[in-house]
XYZ file of C-alpha atoms in Angstrom:
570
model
C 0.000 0.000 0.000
C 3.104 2.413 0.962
C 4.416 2.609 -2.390
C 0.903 2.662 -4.114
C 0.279 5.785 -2.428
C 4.066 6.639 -3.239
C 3.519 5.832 -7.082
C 0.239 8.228 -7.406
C 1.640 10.700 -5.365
C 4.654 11.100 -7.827
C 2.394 10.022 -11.281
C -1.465 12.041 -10.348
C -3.856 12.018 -13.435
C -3.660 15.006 -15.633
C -6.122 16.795 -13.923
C -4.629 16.390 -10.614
C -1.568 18.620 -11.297
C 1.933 18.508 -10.941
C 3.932 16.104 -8.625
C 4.095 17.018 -5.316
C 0.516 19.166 -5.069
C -1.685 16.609 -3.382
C -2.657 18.206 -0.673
C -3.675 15.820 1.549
C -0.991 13.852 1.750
C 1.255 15.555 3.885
C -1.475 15.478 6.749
C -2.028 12.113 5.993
C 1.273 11.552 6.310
C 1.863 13.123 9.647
C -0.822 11.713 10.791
C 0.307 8.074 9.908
C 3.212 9.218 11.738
C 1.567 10.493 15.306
C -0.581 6.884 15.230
C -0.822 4.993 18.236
C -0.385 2.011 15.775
C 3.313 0.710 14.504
C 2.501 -0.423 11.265
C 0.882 3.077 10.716
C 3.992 5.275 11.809
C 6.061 2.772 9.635
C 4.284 3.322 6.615
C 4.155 7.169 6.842
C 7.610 7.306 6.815
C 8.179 5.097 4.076
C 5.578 6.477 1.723
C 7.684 10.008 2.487
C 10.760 7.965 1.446
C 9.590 6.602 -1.556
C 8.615 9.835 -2.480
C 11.607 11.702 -1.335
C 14.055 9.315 -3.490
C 12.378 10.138 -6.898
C 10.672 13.702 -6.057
C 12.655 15.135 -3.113
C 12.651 18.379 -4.644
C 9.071 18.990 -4.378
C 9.574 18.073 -0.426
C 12.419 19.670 0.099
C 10.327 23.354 1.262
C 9.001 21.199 3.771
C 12.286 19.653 5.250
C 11.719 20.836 8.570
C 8.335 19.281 8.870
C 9.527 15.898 7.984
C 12.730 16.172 9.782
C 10.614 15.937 12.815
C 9.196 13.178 11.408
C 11.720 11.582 10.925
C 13.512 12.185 14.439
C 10.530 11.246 16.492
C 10.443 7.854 13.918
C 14.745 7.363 14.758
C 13.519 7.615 18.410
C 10.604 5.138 18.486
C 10.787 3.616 21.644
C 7.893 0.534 20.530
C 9.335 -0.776 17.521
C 12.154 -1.152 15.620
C 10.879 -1.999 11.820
C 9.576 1.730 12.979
C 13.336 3.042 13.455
C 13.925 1.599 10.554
C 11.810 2.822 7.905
C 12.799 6.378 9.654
C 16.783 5.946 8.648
C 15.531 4.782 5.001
C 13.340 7.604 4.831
C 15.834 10.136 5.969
C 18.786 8.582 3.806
C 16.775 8.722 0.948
C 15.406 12.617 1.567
C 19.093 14.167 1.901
C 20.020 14.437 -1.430
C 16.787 16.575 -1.732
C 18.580 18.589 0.565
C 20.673 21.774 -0.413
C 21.831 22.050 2.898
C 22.492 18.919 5.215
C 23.472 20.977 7.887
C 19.682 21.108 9.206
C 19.816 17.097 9.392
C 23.085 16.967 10.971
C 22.123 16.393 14.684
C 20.007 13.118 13.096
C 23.345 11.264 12.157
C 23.728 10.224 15.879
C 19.977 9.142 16.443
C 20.473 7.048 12.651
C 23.515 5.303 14.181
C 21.675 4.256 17.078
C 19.116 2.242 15.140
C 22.120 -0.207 14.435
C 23.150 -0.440 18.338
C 19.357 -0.469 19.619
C 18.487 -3.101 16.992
C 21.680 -5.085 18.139
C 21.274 -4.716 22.174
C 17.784 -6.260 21.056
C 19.161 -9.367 19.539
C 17.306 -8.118 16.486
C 20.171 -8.941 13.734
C 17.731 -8.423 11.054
C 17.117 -5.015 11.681
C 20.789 -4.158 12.488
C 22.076 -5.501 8.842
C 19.011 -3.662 7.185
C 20.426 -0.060 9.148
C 24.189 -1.426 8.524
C 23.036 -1.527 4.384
C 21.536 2.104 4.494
C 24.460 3.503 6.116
C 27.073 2.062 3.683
C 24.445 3.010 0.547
C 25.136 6.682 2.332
C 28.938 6.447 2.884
C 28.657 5.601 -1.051
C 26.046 8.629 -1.960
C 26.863 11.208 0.695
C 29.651 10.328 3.458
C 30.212 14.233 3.655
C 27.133 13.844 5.602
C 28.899 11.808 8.284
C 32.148 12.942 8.354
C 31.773 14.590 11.598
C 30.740 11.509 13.402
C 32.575 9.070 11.615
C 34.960 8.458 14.393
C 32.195 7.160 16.492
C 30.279 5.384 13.660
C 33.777 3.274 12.565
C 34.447 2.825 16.476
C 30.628 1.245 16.547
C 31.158 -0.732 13.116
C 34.773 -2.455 14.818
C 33.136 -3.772 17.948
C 30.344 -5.358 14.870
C 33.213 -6.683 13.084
C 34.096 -8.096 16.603
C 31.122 -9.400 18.112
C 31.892 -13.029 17.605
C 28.085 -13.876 18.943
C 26.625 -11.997 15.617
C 26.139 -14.145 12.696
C 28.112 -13.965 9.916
C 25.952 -11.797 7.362
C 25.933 -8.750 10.386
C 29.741 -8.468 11.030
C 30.505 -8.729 7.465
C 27.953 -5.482 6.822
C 30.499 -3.860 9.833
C 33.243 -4.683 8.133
C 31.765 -3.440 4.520
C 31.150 0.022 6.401
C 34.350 0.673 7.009
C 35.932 -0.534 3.706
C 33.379 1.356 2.010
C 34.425 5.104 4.157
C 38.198 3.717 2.987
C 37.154 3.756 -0.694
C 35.245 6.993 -0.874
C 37.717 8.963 1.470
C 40.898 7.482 2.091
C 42.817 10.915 3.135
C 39.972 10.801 6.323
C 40.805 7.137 7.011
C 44.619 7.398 7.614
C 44.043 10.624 9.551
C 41.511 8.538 11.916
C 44.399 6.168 12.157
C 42.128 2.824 12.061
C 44.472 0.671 9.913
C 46.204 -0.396 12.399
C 43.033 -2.124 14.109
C 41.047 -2.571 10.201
C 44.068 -4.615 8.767
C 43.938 -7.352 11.960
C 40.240 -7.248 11.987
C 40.338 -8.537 7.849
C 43.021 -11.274 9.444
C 40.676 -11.727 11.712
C 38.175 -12.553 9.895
C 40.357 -14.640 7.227
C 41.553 -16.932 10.308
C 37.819 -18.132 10.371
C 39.428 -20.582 7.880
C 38.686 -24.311 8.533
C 39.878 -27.816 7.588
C 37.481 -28.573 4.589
C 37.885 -32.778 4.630
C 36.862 -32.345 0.664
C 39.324 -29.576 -0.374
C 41.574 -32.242 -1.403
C 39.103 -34.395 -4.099
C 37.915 -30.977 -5.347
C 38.757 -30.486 -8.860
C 36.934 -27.736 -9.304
C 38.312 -25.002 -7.360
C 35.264 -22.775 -7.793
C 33.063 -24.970 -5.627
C 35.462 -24.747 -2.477
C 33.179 -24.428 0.503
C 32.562 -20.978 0.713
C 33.744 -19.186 4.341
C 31.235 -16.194 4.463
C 33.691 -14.075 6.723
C 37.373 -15.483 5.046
C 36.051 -14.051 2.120
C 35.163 -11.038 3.329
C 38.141 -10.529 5.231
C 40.360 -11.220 1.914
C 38.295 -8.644 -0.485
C 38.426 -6.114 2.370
C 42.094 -6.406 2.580
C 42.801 -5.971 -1.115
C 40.036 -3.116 -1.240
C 41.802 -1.313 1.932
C 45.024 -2.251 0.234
C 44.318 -0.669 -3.025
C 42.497 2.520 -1.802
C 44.727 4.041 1.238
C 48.103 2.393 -0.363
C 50.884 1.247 0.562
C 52.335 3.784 2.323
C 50.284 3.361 5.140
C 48.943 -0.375 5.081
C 52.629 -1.656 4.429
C 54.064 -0.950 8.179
C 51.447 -2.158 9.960
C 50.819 -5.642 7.507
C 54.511 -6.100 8.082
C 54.670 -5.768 11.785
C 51.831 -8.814 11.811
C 52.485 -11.136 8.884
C 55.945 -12.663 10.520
C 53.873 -14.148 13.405
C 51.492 -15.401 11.369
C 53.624 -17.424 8.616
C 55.584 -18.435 12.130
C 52.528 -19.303 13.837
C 52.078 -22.965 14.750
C 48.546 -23.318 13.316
C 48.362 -24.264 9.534
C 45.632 -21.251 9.690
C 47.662 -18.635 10.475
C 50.406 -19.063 8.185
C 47.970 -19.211 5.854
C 46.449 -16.161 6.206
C 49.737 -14.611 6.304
C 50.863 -15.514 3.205
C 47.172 -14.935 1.963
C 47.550 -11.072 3.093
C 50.351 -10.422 1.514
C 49.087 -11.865 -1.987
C 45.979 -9.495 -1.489
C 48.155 -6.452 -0.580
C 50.583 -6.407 -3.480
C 48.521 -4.216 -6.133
C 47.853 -1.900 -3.017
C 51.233 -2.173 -1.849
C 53.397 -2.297 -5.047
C 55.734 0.263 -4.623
C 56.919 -0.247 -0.941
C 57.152 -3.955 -1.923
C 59.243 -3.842 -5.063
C 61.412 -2.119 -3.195
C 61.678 -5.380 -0.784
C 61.178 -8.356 -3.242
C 63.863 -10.237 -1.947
C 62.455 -10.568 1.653
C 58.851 -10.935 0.303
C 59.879 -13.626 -2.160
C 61.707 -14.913 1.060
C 58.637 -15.580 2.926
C 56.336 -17.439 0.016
C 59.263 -19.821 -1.008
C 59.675 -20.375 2.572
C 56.674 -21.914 2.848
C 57.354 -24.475 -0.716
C 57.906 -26.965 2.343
C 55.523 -26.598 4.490
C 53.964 -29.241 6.022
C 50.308 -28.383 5.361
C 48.987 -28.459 1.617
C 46.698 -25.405 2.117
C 49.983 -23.890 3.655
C 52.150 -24.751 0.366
C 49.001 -23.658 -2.058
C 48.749 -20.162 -0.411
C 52.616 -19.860 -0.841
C 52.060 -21.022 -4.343
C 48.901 -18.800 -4.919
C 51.013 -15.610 -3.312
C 54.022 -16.270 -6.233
C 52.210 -16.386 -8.761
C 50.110 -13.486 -8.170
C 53.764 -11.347 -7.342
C 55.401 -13.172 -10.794
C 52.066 -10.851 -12.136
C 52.744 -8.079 -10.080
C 56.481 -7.655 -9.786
C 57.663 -8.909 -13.484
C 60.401 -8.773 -15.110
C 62.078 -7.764 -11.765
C 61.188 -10.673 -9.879
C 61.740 -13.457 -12.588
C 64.837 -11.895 -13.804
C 66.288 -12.201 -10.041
C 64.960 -14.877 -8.092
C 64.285 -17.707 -11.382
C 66.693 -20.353 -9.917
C 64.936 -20.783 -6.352
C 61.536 -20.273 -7.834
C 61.383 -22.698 -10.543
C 63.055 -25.133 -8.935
C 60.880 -24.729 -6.014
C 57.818 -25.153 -8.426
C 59.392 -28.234 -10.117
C 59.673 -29.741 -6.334
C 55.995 -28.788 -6.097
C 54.851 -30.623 -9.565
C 55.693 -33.763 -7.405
C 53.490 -32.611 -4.189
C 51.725 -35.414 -2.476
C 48.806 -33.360 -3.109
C 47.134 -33.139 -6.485
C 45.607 -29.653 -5.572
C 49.692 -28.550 -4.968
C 50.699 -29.772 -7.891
C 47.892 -28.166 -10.274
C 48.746 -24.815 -8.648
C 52.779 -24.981 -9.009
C 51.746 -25.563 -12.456
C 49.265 -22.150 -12.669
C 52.624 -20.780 -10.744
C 54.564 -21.450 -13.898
C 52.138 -20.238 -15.772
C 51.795 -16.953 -14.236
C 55.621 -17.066 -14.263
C 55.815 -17.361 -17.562
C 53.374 -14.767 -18.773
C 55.505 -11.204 -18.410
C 56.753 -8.383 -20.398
C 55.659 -8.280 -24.482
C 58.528 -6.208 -26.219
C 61.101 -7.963 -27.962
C 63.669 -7.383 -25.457
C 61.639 -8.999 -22.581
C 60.692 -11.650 -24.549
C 64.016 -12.783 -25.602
C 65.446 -12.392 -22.176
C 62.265 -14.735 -21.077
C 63.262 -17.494 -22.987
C 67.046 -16.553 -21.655
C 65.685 -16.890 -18.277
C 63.659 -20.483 -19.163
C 66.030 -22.296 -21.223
C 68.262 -23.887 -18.452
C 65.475 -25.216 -16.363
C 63.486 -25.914 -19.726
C 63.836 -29.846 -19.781
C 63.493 -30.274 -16.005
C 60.448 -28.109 -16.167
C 58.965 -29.992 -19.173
C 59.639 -33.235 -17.738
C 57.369 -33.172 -14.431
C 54.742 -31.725 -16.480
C 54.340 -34.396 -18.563
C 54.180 -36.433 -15.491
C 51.189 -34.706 -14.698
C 49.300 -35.018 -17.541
C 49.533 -39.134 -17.372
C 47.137 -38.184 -14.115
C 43.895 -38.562 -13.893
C 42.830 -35.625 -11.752
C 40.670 -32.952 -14.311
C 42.237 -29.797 -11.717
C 45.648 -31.262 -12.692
C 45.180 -31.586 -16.567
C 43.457 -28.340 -16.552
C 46.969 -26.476 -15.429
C 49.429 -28.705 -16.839
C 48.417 -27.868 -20.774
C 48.101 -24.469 -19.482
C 51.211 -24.516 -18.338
C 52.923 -26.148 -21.433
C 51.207 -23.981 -23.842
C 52.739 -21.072 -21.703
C 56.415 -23.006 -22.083
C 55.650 -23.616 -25.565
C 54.888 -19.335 -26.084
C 57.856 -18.363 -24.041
C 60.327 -20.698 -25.835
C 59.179 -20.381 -29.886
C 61.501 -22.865 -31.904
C 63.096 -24.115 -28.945
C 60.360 -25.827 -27.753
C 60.931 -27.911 -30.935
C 62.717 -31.001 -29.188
C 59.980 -31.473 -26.611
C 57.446 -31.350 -29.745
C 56.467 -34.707 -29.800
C 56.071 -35.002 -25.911
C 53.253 -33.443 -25.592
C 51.651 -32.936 -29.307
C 50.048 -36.572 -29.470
C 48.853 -36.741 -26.209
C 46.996 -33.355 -26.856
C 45.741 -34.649 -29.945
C 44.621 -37.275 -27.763
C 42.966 -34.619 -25.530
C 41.043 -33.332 -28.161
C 40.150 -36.360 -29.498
C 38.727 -38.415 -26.411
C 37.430 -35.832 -23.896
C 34.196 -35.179 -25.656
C 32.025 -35.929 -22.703
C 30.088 -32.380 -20.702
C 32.535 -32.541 -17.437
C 36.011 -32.676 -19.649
C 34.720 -29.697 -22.383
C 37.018 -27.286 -20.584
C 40.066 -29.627 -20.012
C 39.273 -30.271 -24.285
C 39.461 -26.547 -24.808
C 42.800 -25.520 -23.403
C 44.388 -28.755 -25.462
C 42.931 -26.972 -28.306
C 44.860 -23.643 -27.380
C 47.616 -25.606 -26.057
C 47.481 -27.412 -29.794
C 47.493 -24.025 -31.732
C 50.574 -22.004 -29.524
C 53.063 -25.514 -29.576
C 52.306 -25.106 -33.141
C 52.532 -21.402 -33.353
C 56.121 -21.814 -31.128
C 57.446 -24.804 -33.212
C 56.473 -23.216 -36.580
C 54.677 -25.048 -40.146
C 57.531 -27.516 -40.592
C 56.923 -28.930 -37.629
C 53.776 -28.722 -36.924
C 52.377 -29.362 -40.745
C 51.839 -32.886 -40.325
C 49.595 -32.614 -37.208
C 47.712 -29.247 -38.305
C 45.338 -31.575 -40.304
C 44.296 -33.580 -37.589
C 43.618 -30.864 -34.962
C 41.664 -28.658 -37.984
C 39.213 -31.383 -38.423
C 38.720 -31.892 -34.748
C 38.449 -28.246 -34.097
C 35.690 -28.328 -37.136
C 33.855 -31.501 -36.319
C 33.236 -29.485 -32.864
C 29.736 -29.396 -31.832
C 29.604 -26.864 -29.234
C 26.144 -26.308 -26.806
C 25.025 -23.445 -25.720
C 27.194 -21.533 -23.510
C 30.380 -23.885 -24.445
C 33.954 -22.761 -23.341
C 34.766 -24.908 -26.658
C 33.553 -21.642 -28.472
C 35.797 -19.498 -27.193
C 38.823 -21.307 -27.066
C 38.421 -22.745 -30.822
C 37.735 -19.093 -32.148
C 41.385 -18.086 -30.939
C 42.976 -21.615 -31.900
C 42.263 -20.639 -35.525
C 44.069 -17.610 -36.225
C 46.853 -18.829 -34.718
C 46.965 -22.059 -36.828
C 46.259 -19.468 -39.706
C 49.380 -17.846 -39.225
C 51.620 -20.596 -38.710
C 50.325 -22.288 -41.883
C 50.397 -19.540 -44.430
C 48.753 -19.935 -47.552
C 48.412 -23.638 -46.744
C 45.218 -22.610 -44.604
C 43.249 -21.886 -47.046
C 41.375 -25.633 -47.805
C 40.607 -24.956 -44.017
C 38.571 -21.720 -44.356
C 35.341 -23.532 -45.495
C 35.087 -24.762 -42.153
C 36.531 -22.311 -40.272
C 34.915 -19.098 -41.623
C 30.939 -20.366 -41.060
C 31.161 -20.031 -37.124
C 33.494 -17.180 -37.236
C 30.709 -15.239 -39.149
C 27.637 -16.643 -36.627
C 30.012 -15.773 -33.599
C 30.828 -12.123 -35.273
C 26.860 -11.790 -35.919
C 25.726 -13.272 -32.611
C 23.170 -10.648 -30.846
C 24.190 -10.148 -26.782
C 21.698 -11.435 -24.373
C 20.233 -8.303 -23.086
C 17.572 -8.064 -20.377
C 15.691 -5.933 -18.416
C 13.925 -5.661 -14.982
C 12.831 -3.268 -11.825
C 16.041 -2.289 -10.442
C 14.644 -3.382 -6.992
C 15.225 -7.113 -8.051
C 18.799 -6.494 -8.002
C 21.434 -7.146 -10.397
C 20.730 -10.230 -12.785
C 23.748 -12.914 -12.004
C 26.110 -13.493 -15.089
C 25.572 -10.535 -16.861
C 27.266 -6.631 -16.644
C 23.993 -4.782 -14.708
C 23.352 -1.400 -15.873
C 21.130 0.934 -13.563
C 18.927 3.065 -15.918
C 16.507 5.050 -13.650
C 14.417 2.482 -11.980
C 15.324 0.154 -14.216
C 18.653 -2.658 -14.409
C 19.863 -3.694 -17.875
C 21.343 -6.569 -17.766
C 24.314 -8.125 -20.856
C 25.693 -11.361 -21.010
C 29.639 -10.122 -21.542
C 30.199 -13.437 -22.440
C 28.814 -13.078 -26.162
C 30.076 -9.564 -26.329
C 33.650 -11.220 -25.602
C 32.740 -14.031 -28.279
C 31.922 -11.329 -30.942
C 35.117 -9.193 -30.265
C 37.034 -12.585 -30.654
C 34.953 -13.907 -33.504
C 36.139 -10.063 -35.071
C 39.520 -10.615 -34.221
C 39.957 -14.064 -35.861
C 38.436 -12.997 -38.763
C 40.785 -9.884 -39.249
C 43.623 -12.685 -38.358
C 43.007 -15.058 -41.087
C 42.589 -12.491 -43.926
């Protein structure tokens, strides 16, 4: 009923006049507001909301009336869906305002819907308040500024409150990252980071032993820790808005008891923090690769698997980060330390050294750096080639997956020197491509398909001629459903086969140029909704007024490379 009244209020018939002249309303209003009856002074206050967030203006001559309203609603000593509708209502009237300074004495009573609601055990009511105070650290945080002191103290001892569940102290924590992101120069002069950046470890160390972590080949459906994951997004967010400069000294004065620590869950949040600090923190840390490096290769033995993956994870994010610099100076202990890992008792260790190598391979794209890469490879080339072809005689789909990853990034770095090891790996990709037709292997069939199209690429035609044949028809005999990875993956195999073949391509293009055209002439999914469903999942959401536009990026991305390949092969 609240927003049907809201909707004529803002939309009257012709004849009714403008927006904003219904006369009555306003008395209706405040009399909804002075009822004995809850439900009543709830929906007087949220009609006036509704209103306000479209139509302010036309309230805004009124703003003292309703910031009575609004105070006696923030006050409500009966009911707290009550208190509640009054902090929506008056976050969504300020922007009406063109001075805030006659709200500013409500900022306390607004905070103290979040404390009230908690000291009630009402959770429910505390997140909803927690959600309308980040939406106005995001619209209007001027409007808090002078109390934020108070409101970040309040949002800590949330973040804290080990009784709350989950969903609340994450909202505590998303306040405060949120006032970091929109005004970082107020954050360091608060001086919080030093209790923000152990609160995100904090939360992180909520990390348990998952009995199935090890069997799980795909690493997306890890069981999800609500507050680790909050804790390592915060971190990075923190990271990357104050900088390093400040979140560098006091990281560094905690992570050497935590990779020390005797609990498998510690170290691993140490090493975890520094991985999510080092886009934040990339200056200060460059300057101190060698003690940084230090700590994540220190950990290549550790006695936990989680412990060695994080150490993994945190290299291969810095060979990212930190490259050419770090592979130009540290290559020896690093690739032999992920050549020790290819032989990890643990499947889920040895898939990640080989994403390690991966990332390590994948730096610098000027002539220079790329010649100096395969300077830096060549002497641990054979080694290196050796336990990955171990891997791929596993079984294990997380293992295959990185492995052909891996040696197609070899294969890239290398060019005609990858030419011995050519007939290592090119029939047991061909095999790949050949035999993994079923649903659950059309990924692992994919990246043999790249892998199939940069060996050749690397090796060059003479090499590679005799085998082109074979993967072409393959590729072409491809019957891809739906949202396939296949797609994808085959659309960027082709070009590349184009150019290592030449002119001898062409008896291919009958084949190949069909789905390139469908691909380049695919329509995006595009959809649209009320924005107050929220965003639609898998596509880029676009607010538009009250409406969210939803696109699937995914056949944008197909198009661009459908484009591409076609520009290749001409």
């Amino acid at each position: 009923p609240q927003a049907t009244v809201a909707f004529i209020a803002m939309n009257p018939r012709p004849d009714e006049g403008a927006p904003g002249t219904w006369d009555e309303l306003v008395p209706f209003v405040i009399q909804c507001c002075q009822s004995a009856e809850p439900s009543h002074r709830e929906s007087g206050l949220s009609i006036i909301g509704d209103i306000a967030q479209w139509q302010g203006d036309k309230l805004a001559a009124q703003a003292a009336t309703f910031k009575a309203m609004f105070s006696a609603g923030l006050a409500d000593a009966a009911s707290g869906t009550v208190r509640l509708a009054a902090l929506e209502a008056t976050c969504k009237f300020l922007p009406s305002l063109p001075d805030h300074a006659l709200f500013a004495d409500l900022v306390a009573p607004m905070v103290q819907v979040v404390t009230t609601a908690l000291e009630g055990g009402d959770e429910a009511t505390a997140r909803a308040a927690l959600e309308h105070l980040i939406e106005l650290v995001e619209d209007n945080i001027k409007f808090l500024r002078e109390r934020i002191v108070d409101i970040s103290a309040m949002a800590l001892q949330v973040c804290a409150a080990e009784a709350l569940d989950e969903g609340t102290r994450g909202l505590g924590l998303e306040f405060l990252v949120s006032v970091a992101e929109k005004s970082p120069g107020l954050v360091r002069k608060m001086n919080i980071i030093s209790d923000l950046i152990p609160m995100c470890m904090r939360f992180m160390l909520t990390i348990q032993e998952d009995e199935e972590w090890e069997q799980n080949d795909d690493v997306e459906e890890d069981e999800e820790e609500v507050l680790y994951s909050a804790g390592e997004e915060a971190l990075y967010r923190i990271s990357i808005s104050i900088g390093g400069n400040t979140v560098l000294p006091v990281l560094t004065t905690i992570v050497g008891g935590f990779v020390e620590h005797a609990d498998w869950r510690n170290r691993t949040v140490g090493l975890m923090s520094v991985c999510q600090s080092t886009e934040g923190c990339s200056k200060q840390l460059s300057d101190n690769l060698q003690s940084v490096v230090g700590v994540a290769l220190a950990r290549f033995s550790d006695e936990h698997p989680r412990v060695r993956h994080a150490a993994l994870h945190t290299l291969g994010v810095m060979a990212a980060d930190f490259g050419p610099e770090l592979q130009e100076h540290f290559h020896e202990p690093i690739l032999s330390g992920l050549a020790q890992l290819m032989e990890d008792p643990s499947a889920r260790v040895q898939a990640h050294a080989a994403a390690a190598l991966l990332n390590f391979c994948d730096f610098g794209d000027d002539d220079d750096v790329r010649q100096r890469r395969s300077d830096i490879m060549g002497p641990y080339l054979q080694a290196l080639l050796l336990k990955l072809q171990a891997l791929l005689g596993g079984q294990r789909k997380v293992v295959l997956d990185n492995a052909i990853q891996a040696v197609a990034a070899v294969a890239s770095v290398m060019n005609d020197k990858f030419a011995p090891y050519y007939d290592m790996f090119m029939p047991f990709l061909k095999n790949v491509v050949a035999a993994a037709t079923s649903d659950d292997l059309r990924l692992v069939r994919a990246k043999a398909i790249e892998c199939a199209s940069l060996v050749g690429l690397a090796v060059g035609k003479e090499k590679f001629a005799p085998d082109a044949h074979n993967v072409m028809e393959m590729m072409a005999s491809t019957v891809v459903k739906g949202d396939d990875p296949q797609t994808e993956y085959i659309v960027n195999a082709w070009p590349r086969i184009c150019k290592c073949l030449g002119a001898d391509y062409v008896p291919y293009l009958e084949h190949v140029m069909p789905p390139l055209l469908d691909s380049a002439a695919k329509k995006p999914d595009v959809a649209m909704q009320d924005a107050e469903k929220g965003e639609m999942e898998g596509m880029m959401n676009l607010l538009m007024g009250d409406k969210m536009i939803g696109i699937r990026t995914s056949d944008m991305e197909e198009k661009k490379n459908a484009c591409m390949a076609l520009a290749s092969s001409a």
